CSV table of C-alpha atoms in Angstrom, one decimal:
chain,number,residue,atom,x,y,z
A,13,MET,CA,6.4,54.6,10.9
A,14,LEU,CA,3.4,54.2,13.3
A,15,PHE,CA,3.8,52.7,16.7
A,16,SER,CA,0.9,51.1,18.4
A,17,ASN,CA,0.3,48.1,20.5
A,18,ASP,CA,-3.3,47.7,19.3
A,19,PRO,CA,-4.0,45.0,16.7
A,20,ILE,CA,-4.5,46.2,13.1
A,21,PRO,CA,-8.1,45.8,12.1
A,22,VAL,CA,-8.9,43.8,9.0
A,23,THR,CA,-11.9,43.9,6.6
A,24,ILE,CA,-12.2,41.0,4.1
A,25,LEU,CA,-14.2,41.4,0.9
A,26,SER,CA,-15.5,38.2,-0.7
A,27,GLY,CA,-17.8,37.8,-3.7
A,28,SER,CA,-18.1,36.3,-7.2
A,29,LEU,CA,-16.1,37.6,-10.1
A,30,GLY,CA,-17.8,40.7,-11.4
A,31,ALA,CA,-19.9,41.3,-8.3
A,32,GLY,CA,-18.2,44.6,-7.6
A,33,LYS,CA,-15.5,43.9,-4.9
A,34,THR,CA,-12.8,46.1,-6.5
A,35,THR,CA,-15.3,48.9,-7.2
A,36,THR,CA,-16.4,48.8,-3.6
A,37,LEU,CA,-12.7,48.8,-2.5
A,38,ASN,CA,-11.9,51.8,-4.6
A,39,HIS,CA,-15.0,53.6,-3.4
A,40,ILE,CA,-13.8,53.1,0.2
A,41,LEU,CA,-10.2,54.2,-0.5
A,42,SER,CA,-11.4,57.3,-2.5
A,43,SER,CA,-14.1,58.4,-0.1
A,44,GLU,CA,-12.3,57.8,3.2
A,45,ARG,CA,-9.3,60.0,2.5
A,46,GLU,CA,-7.9,59.9,6.1
A,47,LEU,CA,-7.9,56.1,6.0
A,48,ASN,CA,-4.3,54.9,6.3
A,49,ALA,CA,-4.7,51.5,4.8
A,50,ALA,CA,-2.7,48.7,3.1
A,51,VAL,CA,-4.5,46.4,0.6
A,52,VAL,CA,-4.1,42.8,-0.3
A,53,VAL,CA,-5.7,41.9,-3.7
A,54,ASN,CA,-6.1,38.2,-4.7
A,55,ASP,CA,-6.8,37.2,-8.3
A,56,MET,CA,-7.1,33.7,-9.8
A,57,GLY,CA,-5.4,34.8,-13.1
A,58,GLU,CA,-1.8,35.1,-13.8
A,59,VAL,CA,-2.2,38.9,-14.3
A,60,ASN,CA,-3.8,40.6,-11.2
A,61,VAL,CA,-6.1,43.1,-13.0
A,62,ASP,CA,-7.8,44.1,-9.8
A,63,ALA,CA,-4.5,45.2,-8.2
A,64,ASP,CA,-3.9,47.4,-11.2
A,65,LEU,CA,-7.3,48.9,-10.9
A,66,VAL,CA,-6.9,49.7,-7.2
A,67,GLU,CA,-3.5,51.4,-8.0
A,68,ARG,CA,-5.0,53.4,-10.9
A,69,GLU,CA,-8.0,54.6,-8.9
A,70,SER,CA,-6.4,55.3,-5.5
A,71,GLU,CA,-3.3,56.9,-4.1
A,72,LEU,CA,-1.8,53.5,-3.1
A,73,THR,CA,1.0,52.1,-5.1
A,74,GLN,CA,2.4,48.6,-5.6
A,75,ASN,CA,5.9,49.9,-5.8
A,76,ASP,CA,5.6,51.3,-2.3
A,77,GLU,CA,4.1,48.0,-1.2
A,78,GLU,CA,0.9,49.6,0.0
A,79,ILE,CA,-0.8,47.1,-2.3
A,80,ILE,CA,0.1,43.4,-2.0
A,81,GLU,CA,-0.7,41.4,-5.2
A,82,LEU,CA,-1.3,37.7,-4.8
A,83,SER,CA,-2.0,36.1,-8.2
A,84,ASN,CA,-2.5,32.7,-9.8
A,85,GLY,CA,-4.2,31.0,-6.9
A,86,CYS,CA,-6.5,31.6,-3.9
A,87,ILE,CA,-5.8,32.9,-0.4
A,88,CYS,CA,-8.2,30.3,0.9
A,89,CYS,CA,-5.9,27.4,0.0
A,90,ARG,CA,-2.8,27.6,-2.2
A,91,LEU,CA,-1.8,31.2,-1.2
A,92,ARG,CA,-2.6,31.2,2.5
A,93,GLY,CA,1.0,31.0,3.5
A,94,ASP,CA,2.1,33.6,0.9
A,95,MET,CA,-0.6,36.0,2.2
A,96,LEU,CA,0.6,35.6,5.8
A,97,ASP,CA,4.2,36.1,4.8
A,98,GLU,CA,3.3,39.3,3.1
A,99,VAL,CA,1.1,40.8,5.8
A,100,GLY,CA,3.7,39.7,8.3
A,101,ARG,CA,6.4,41.7,6.4
A,102,LEU,CA,4.0,44.7,6.3
A,103,SER,CA,3.4,44.6,10.0
A,104,GLU,CA,7.1,44.9,10.7
A,105,GLU,CA,7.0,48.4,9.2
A,106,GLN,CA,3.5,49.2,10.6
A,107,ASP,CA,3.1,52.4,8.6
A,108,PHE,CA,-0.6,51.7,8.1
A,109,GLU,CA,-3.6,51.5,10.4
A,110,TYR,CA,-6.0,49.3,8.5
A,111,LEU,CA,-5.8,46.2,6.3
A,112,LEU,CA,-8.3,45.6,3.4
A,113,VAL,CA,-8.3,42.2,1.8
A,114,GLU,CA,-10.0,41.5,-1.5
A,115,SER,CA,-10.2,37.7,-2.0
A,116,SER,CA,-10.6,36.0,-5.4
A,117,GLY,CA,-14.1,35.3,-6.8
A,118,ILE,CA,-13.9,31.6,-5.9
A,119,SER,CA,-12.3,31.9,-2.5
A,120,GLU,CA,-14.1,30.3,0.4
A,121,PRO,CA,-14.4,32.8,3.3
A,122,ILE,CA,-14.0,30.5,6.3
A,123,PRO,CA,-10.4,29.5,5.5
A,124,VAL,CA,-9.4,33.1,4.9
A,125,ALA,CA,-11.0,34.1,8.2
A,126,GLN,CA,-9.2,31.2,10.0
A,127,THR,CA,-5.9,32.4,8.5
A,128,PHE,CA,-6.2,35.7,10.3
A,129,THR,CA,-7.7,34.4,13.5
A,130,ARG,CA,-5.7,31.2,14.0
A,131,GLY,CA,-2.7,31.5,11.7
A,132,PHE,CA,-1.5,28.8,9.2
A,133,GLU,CA,0.9,26.0,9.8
A,134,ASP,CA,2.9,26.6,6.6
A,135,ALA,CA,3.7,30.2,7.5
A,136,GLU,CA,6.2,31.5,10.0
A,137,PHE,CA,4.2,34.6,10.8
A,138,ASP,CA,1.5,34.4,13.5
A,139,PRO,CA,-1.2,37.1,12.9
A,140,THR,CA,-2.9,36.7,16.2
A,141,GLY,CA,-2.3,39.8,18.4
A,142,VAL,CA,-0.9,41.7,15.4
A,143,TYR,CA,-4.1,41.7,13.2
A,144,GLU,CA,-7.7,41.5,14.3
A,145,LEU,CA,-10.4,40.5,11.9
A,146,ASP,CA,-13.1,43.2,12.1
A,147,THR,CA,-15.6,42.5,9.4
A,148,MET,CA,-16.3,39.9,6.8
A,149,VAL,CA,-18.1,41.4,3.8
A,150,SER,CA,-19.7,39.5,0.9
A,151,VAL,CA,-20.6,41.3,-2.3
A,152,VAL,CA,-23.5,39.9,-4.4
A,153,ASP,CA,-24.2,40.9,-8.0
A,154,ALA,CA,-28.0,41.6,-7.7
A,155,HIS,CA,-28.5,41.5,-11.4
A,156,SER,CA,-26.8,38.1,-12.1
A,157,PHE,CA,-28.1,36.6,-8.9
A,158,TRP,CA,-31.7,37.4,-9.7
A,159,GLN,CA,-31.4,36.4,-13.4
A,160,GLY,CA,-30.2,33.0,-12.4
A,161,PHE,CA,-32.6,32.5,-9.5
A,162,ASP,CA,-35.7,33.7,-11.2
A,163,SER,CA,-35.1,31.6,-14.3
A,164,GLY,CA,-34.4,28.4,-12.4
A,165,GLN,CA,-31.0,28.2,-14.1
A,166,ALA,CA,-27.8,27.8,-12.2
A,167,LEU,CA,-26.6,31.0,-10.5
A,168,THR,CA,-23.1,29.9,-11.3
A,169,ASP,CA,-21.5,26.8,-12.5
A,170,ASN,CA,-18.8,24.3,-11.5
A,171,SER,CA,-16.1,25.3,-14.0
A,172,ILE,CA,-13.4,27.8,-13.0
A,173,ASP,CA,-12.5,30.4,-15.6
A,174,PRO,CA,-10.6,33.5,-14.4
A,175,GLN,CA,-11.9,35.4,-17.4
A,176,ASP,CA,-15.6,34.5,-16.6
A,177,ASN,CA,-17.9,35.9,-13.9
A,178,ARG,CA,-19.3,32.5,-13.0
A,179,VAL,CA,-18.0,30.5,-10.1
A,180,PRO,CA,-18.9,27.2,-8.3
A,181,GLU,CA,-22.3,27.5,-6.7
A,182,GLU,CA,-20.9,26.1,-3.4
A,183,ALA,CA,-18.4,29.1,-3.2
A,184,LEU,CA,-21.2,31.6,-3.8
A,185,LEU,CA,-23.4,30.1,-1.1
A,186,ASP,CA,-20.4,29.9,1.3
A,187,GLN,CA,-19.7,33.6,0.7
A,188,ILE,CA,-23.4,34.5,1.5
A,189,GLU,CA,-23.6,32.2,4.5
A,190,PHE,CA,-20.4,33.3,6.2
A,191,CYS,CA,-20.3,37.1,6.5
A,192,ASP,CA,-21.2,40.0,8.8
A,193,VAL,CA,-22.2,42.5,6.0
A,194,LEU,CA,-23.8,41.5,2.7
A,195,LEU,CA,-23.6,44.1,0.0
A,196,LEU,CA,-26.3,43.7,-2.6
A,197,ASN,CA,-24.6,45.5,-5.5
A,198,LYS,CA,-25.9,46.7,-8.9
A,199,CYS,CA,-29.3,47.3,-7.5
A,200,ASP,CA,-30.0,49.9,-10.2
A,201,LEU,CA,-30.3,47.0,-12.6
A,202,VAL,CA,-33.1,45.2,-10.7
A,203,PRO,CA,-36.7,46.4,-10.1
A,204,GLU,CA,-37.7,47.3,-6.6
A,205,ALA,CA,-40.2,44.4,-6.2
A,206,GLU,CA,-37.6,41.9,-7.2
A,207,LEU,CA,-35.0,43.4,-4.9
A,208,GLU,CA,-37.4,42.9,-2.0
A,209,GLU,CA,-37.8,39.2,-2.9
A,210,MET,CA,-34.1,38.8,-3.3
A,211,GLU,CA,-33.4,40.3,0.1
A,212,ALA,CA,-35.9,37.8,1.6
A,213,VAL,CA,-34.0,34.9,0.0
A,214,LEU,CA,-30.6,36.2,1.2
A,215,LYS,CA,-32.0,36.8,4.7
A,216,ALA,CA,-33.2,33.2,4.8
A,217,LEU,CA,-29.7,32.0,3.7
A,218,GLN,CA,-27.9,34.3,6.2
A,219,PRO,CA,-30.2,35.6,9.0
A,220,ARG,CA,-27.4,37.4,10.9
A,221,ALA,CA,-25.8,39.6,8.3
A,222,LYS,CA,-26.7,43.2,7.7
A,223,ILE,CA,-27.9,43.5,4.1
A,224,ILE,CA,-27.1,46.8,2.4
A,225,ARG,CA,-28.1,47.8,-1.1
A,226,THR,CA,-25.5,49.5,-3.2
A,227,GLU,CA,-25.0,50.8,-6.7
A,228,HIS,CA,-21.5,50.9,-8.3
A,229,GLY,CA,-20.0,49.7,-5.0
A,230,ALA,CA,-20.9,52.9,-3.2
A,231,VAL,CA,-21.2,52.0,0.5
A,232,ASP,CA,-20.7,54.2,3.6
A,233,PRO,CA,-17.2,53.2,4.9
A,234,LYS,CA,-18.6,53.0,8.4
A,235,GLU,CA,-20.7,50.0,7.4
A,236,ILE,CA,-17.6,47.8,6.7
A,237,LEU,CA,-14.7,49.5,8.6
A,238,ASN,CA,-14.2,49.3,12.4
A,239,THR,CA,-17.6,47.7,12.9
A,240,GLY,CA,-16.4,45.2,15.5
A,241,ARG,CA,-19.0,42.8,14.0
A,242,PHE,CA,-16.8,39.7,13.5
A,243,ASP,CA,-17.2,36.8,15.8
A,244,PHE,CA,-15.8,33.5,14.4
A,245,GLU,CA,-18.1,31.2,16.4
A,246,ARG,CA,-21.2,33.2,15.6
A,247,ALA,CA,-20.3,33.6,12.0
A,248,SER,CA,-19.7,29.8,11.7
A,249,GLN,CA,-23.1,29.0,13.1
A,250,SER,CA,-25.1,31.8,11.3
A,251,ALA,CA,-26.0,30.1,8.0
A,252,GLY,CA,-29.8,29.8,7.7
A,253,TRP,CA,-29.7,26.0,7.4
A,254,LYS,CA,-27.7,25.7,10.7
A,255,GLN,CA,-30.1,28.0,12.5
A,256,GLU,CA,-33.0,26.0,11.3
A,257,LEU,CA,-31.5,22.8,12.6
A,258,GLN,CA,-30.6,24.3,16.0
A,259,GLU,CA,-33.5,26.7,16.6
A,260,GLY,CA,-36.3,25.7,14.3
A,261,HIS,CA,-38.3,28.1,12.1
A,262,HIS,CA,-36.7,31.6,12.1
A,263,HIS,CA,-38.0,33.5,9.1
A,264,GLU,CA,-39.7,36.8,9.6
A,265,ALA,CA,-43.1,37.7,8.1
A,266,ALA,CA,-41.4,39.7,5.4
A,267,ALA,CA,-39.6,36.6,4.1
A,268,GLU,CA,-42.7,34.5,4.1
A,269,GLU,CA,-44.6,37.3,2.4
A,270,HIS,CA,-42.3,36.8,-0.6
A,271,GLY,CA,-42.7,33.0,-0.7
A,272,VAL,CA,-39.4,32.2,1.1
A,273,THR,CA,-39.8,29.2,3.4
A,274,SER,CA,-37.7,26.6,5.1
A,275,PHE,CA,-38.3,23.4,7.0
A,276,VAL,CA,-36.5,20.5,8.7
A,277,PHE,CA,-37.3,16.9,7.7
A,278,ASP,CA,-36.6,14.5,10.6
A,279,ALA,CA,-37.0,10.7,10.7
A,280,ASP,CA,-35.7,7.9,12.9
A,281,ARG,CA,-35.6,5.2,10.1
A,282,PRO,CA,-33.5,5.1,7.0
A,283,PHE,CA,-34.1,6.1,3.4
A,284,HIS,CA,-34.2,3.5,0.7
A,285,PRO,CA,-31.0,4.4,-1.1
A,286,GLU,CA,-32.3,4.2,-4.7
A,287,ARG,CA,-35.5,6.1,-4.0
A,288,ILE,CA,-33.8,8.9,-2.1
A,289,ALA,CA,-31.0,9.2,-4.8
A,290,HIS,CA,-33.7,9.6,-7.4
A,291,LEU,CA,-35.5,12.3,-5.3
A,292,PHE,CA,-32.3,14.2,-4.6
A,293,ALA,CA,-31.6,14.4,-8.4
A,294,ASP,CA,-35.1,15.8,-8.9
A,295,LEU,CA,-35.6,18.4,-6.2
A,296,PRO,CA,-37.8,21.3,-7.0
A,297,ASP,CA,-36.2,24.2,-8.8
A,298,GLY,CA,-37.3,26.5,-6.0
A,299,ILE,CA,-35.0,24.9,-3.5
A,300,VAL,CA,-32.0,27.2,-3.2
A,301,ARG,CA,-30.3,25.4,-0.3
A,302,ALA,CA,-30.5,22.0,1.2
A,303,LYS,CA,-28.1,20.6,3.8
A,304,GLY,CA,-27.9,17.9,6.5
A,305,PHE,CA,-27.3,14.3,7.1
A,306,PHE,CA,-29.3,11.1,6.5
A,307,TRP,CA,-29.3,7.4,7.1
A,308,SER,CA,-29.1,5.2,4.0
A,309,ALA,CA,-30.3,1.6,4.5
A,310,GLY,CA,-27.3,-0.7,4.1
A,311,ARG,CA,-24.8,1.9,5.2
A,312,GLU,CA,-25.1,1.7,8.9
A,313,ASP,CA,-21.4,2.4,9.3
A,314,ILE,CA,-21.5,6.0,8.2
A,315,ALA,CA,-23.7,9.1,8.1
A,316,MET,CA,-24.5,10.4,4.6
A,317,GLY,CA,-24.6,14.1,3.8
A,318,LEU,CA,-26.7,16.2,1.5
A,319,ASP,CA,-25.5,19.5,0.1
A,320,LYS,CA,-27.5,21.4,-2.5
A,321,ALA,CA,-26.3,24.8,-3.6
A,322,GLY,CA,-28.4,26.3,-6.4
A,323,GLN,CA,-28.6,23.7,-9.1
A,324,SER,CA,-25.7,21.5,-7.8
A,325,VAL,CA,-26.7,18.6,-5.6
A,326,ARG,CA,-24.2,16.3,-3.9
A,327,ALA,CA,-24.9,13.4,-1.6
A,328,GLY,CA,-22.6,10.8,-0.1
A,329,PRO,CA,-20.5,9.7,2.9
A,330,LYS,CA,-20.1,12.6,5.3
A,331,GLY,CA,-19.4,11.6,8.9
A,332,THR,CA,-19.6,9.0,11.6
A,333,TRP,CA,-22.6,7.9,13.7
A,334,ILE,CA,-21.9,8.2,17.4
A,335,ALA,CA,-23.3,4.7,17.7
A,336,THR,CA,-20.3,3.3,15.8
A,337,LEU,CA,-17.8,4.8,18.3
A,338,PRO,CA,-16.2,3.0,21.3
A,339,LYS,CA,-18.3,3.3,24.5
A,340,ALA,CA,-15.8,5.6,26.2
A,341,GLN,CA,-16.0,8.1,23.3
A,342,GLN,CA,-19.8,7.8,23.2
A,343,GLU,CA,-19.9,8.8,26.9
A,344,ARG,CA,-17.9,11.9,26.2
A,345,TYR,CA,-20.4,13.0,23.5
A,346,PHE,CA,-23.3,12.3,26.0
A,347,ALA,CA,-21.6,14.5,28.6
A,348,ALA,CA,-21.1,17.3,26.2
A,349,ARG,CA,-24.5,17.1,24.5
A,350,PRO,CA,-27.1,15.5,26.8
A,351,GLY,CA,-29.8,15.9,24.1
A,352,ILE,CA,-28.2,13.0,22.1
A,353,LYS,CA,-28.9,10.5,24.8
A,354,GLU,CA,-32.5,11.6,25.2
A,355,ASP,CA,-33.1,10.7,21.5
A,356,TRP,CA,-30.9,7.6,21.6
A,357,ASP,CA,-32.5,4.4,20.1
A,358,GLU,CA,-31.7,1.2,21.9
A,359,GLN,CA,-31.0,-0.6,18.6
A,360,TRP,CA,-29.9,2.1,16.2
A,361,GLY,CA,-28.4,4.8,18.5
A,362,ASP,CA,-28.3,8.2,16.9
A,363,ARG,CA,-28.8,7.0,13.3
A,364,GLY,CA,-31.5,9.0,11.6
A,365,ILE,CA,-32.3,11.8,9.2
A,366,GLN,CA,-32.2,15.6,9.7
A,367,LEU,CA,-32.3,17.7,6.5
A,368,VAL,CA,-33.0,21.4,6.0
A,369,PHE,CA,-34.6,22.8,2.9
A,370,ILE,CA,-34.7,26.6,2.1
A,371,GLY,CA,-36.3,27.9,-1.0
A,372,ARG,CA,-38.9,30.1,-2.7
A,373,GLU,CA,-42.3,29.2,-3.9
A,374,PHE,CA,-42.0,25.4,-3.7
A,375,ASP,CA,-44.7,22.9,-2.6
A,376,GLN,CA,-43.5,21.9,0.9
A,377,GLU,CA,-46.3,19.5,1.5
A,378,SER,CA,-45.6,17.6,-1.7
A,379,LEU,CA,-41.8,17.5,-1.0
A,380,VAL,CA,-42.5,16.1,2.5
A,381,GLU,CA,-44.8,13.5,1.1
A,382,ARG,CA,-42.1,12.5,-1.4
A,383,LEU,CA,-39.4,12.3,1.3
A,384,ASN,CA,-41.7,10.1,3.4
A,385,ASP,CA,-42.2,7.8,0.4
A,386,CYS,CA,-38.4,7.4,0.4
A,387,LEU,CA,-38.3,6.0,3.9
A,388,LEU,CA,-38.3,2.3,4.4
A,389,SER,CA,-41.7,0.8,4.9
A,390,ASP,CA,-42.4,-1.5,7.8
A,391,VAL,CA,-41.9,-4.5,5.6
A,392,GLU,CA,-38.6,-3.1,4.2
A,393,MET,CA,-37.4,-2.6,7.8
A,394,ASP,CA,-37.2,-6.4,8.1
A,395,GLU,CA,-35.5,-7.0,4.8
A,396,ASP,CA,-31.8,-7.6,4.2
A,397,TRP,CA,-30.5,-4.1,3.5
A,398,SER,CA,-27.1,-5.3,2.4
A,399,ALA,CA,-28.8,-6.4,-0.8
A,400,TYR,CA,-29.8,-2.8,-1.7
A,401,PRO,CA,-27.6,-1.1,-4.4
A,402,ASP,CA,-25.6,1.8,-3.0
A,403,PRO,CA,-25.8,4.8,-5.4
A,404,PHE,CA,-23.7,7.1,-3.2
A,405,GLY,CA,-20.2,5.7,-3.7
A,406,LEU,CA,-17.6,4.7,-1.2
A,407,ASP,CA,-15.5,7.8,-0.6
A,408,ASP,CA,-16.5,11.2,-1.9
A,409,GLN,CA,-19.9,12.8,-2.2
A,410,ARG,CA,-21.4,12.0,-5.6
A,411,GLU,CA,-22.7,14.7,-7.9
A,412,LEU,CA,-26.3,13.7,-8.4
A,413,ALA,CA,-27.5,16.7,-10.5
A,414,LEU,CA,-25.9,19.5,-12.5
A,415,ALA,CA,-27.5,22.5,-14.0
A,416,ASP,CA,-26.2,21.7,-17.4
A,417,ASP,CA,-27.7,18.1,-17.4
């Protein structure tokens, strides 16, 4: 048994099924012989194949509980409490110095990170002070990513099949946008010129992460162990679309050289609901990511949200305009974010449009023109907006376009 007052560092590997998470994990365990680690392996299926592979290719064993197997669910939702119970039990023995976690292919990384940094209400064990999240790693299958991206087809799809290697596009984008290190795996299957373009796309989606090319999951352990890279607040704000909203254009010349661009569309008047719904369902194939909020005429009570990940586009009710809140609550917002009051409209308050578009080789000028055409005209601004049809539904975001349509 080891005795130490220092928190046990944790590295979490995310990535779609088949991207190479288990191969990377086994490479780390086999190449870093002095690493005294425990491993948590999460698999959506009833049979945890990945845990068996880790046991077969390393010196760790499930019988000795150096490998924790969590099956038939995801550690980002259904199995969060189970995971904490298991790592809590492990910590009582504390005969290991590092924890490696391989999440399922459809796991969202933010809830998993929150589990280690803030705990989970349905679990008795509190990980704070016992474990310390060190590095969030996302593994991307370079070959599959590029095939889907270059063809304009969906990179993934919205069905969940534990035996398949395709996952919801939103999950894939979440994994790319929330990480400290991004492993671009299977690079031996993609030509150099296309790898460079792919890296430019990934850099636009996630400007902060360190991108490392790998083949067969072979990465220097120092790149993902004891890096000290993880910072929850920075990671939460590091997605390309968030940086674009907050800081403006951020791409490097290398990204623009490969046709990767992004822009923010701002407006202080609403979209016509039918026109903008039609545009959202017909966005250019080159748009990989679009996100933000918008004002839809006739729905002054609520802010609408847009979320495009690959070929999947969703739009619908997303939040509350500050202008709809009680005055006392509005003042608290003004005090915390003075910029809001500077842009406040006497009649409409903070209602407006702010959308980010990130993509490759699309006609930005044409898209901006189409977006402007969706805004209400001066004549329409004086019409009765309540008579406009509402294509976005009342509760959940509506799926406007699917890759298989």
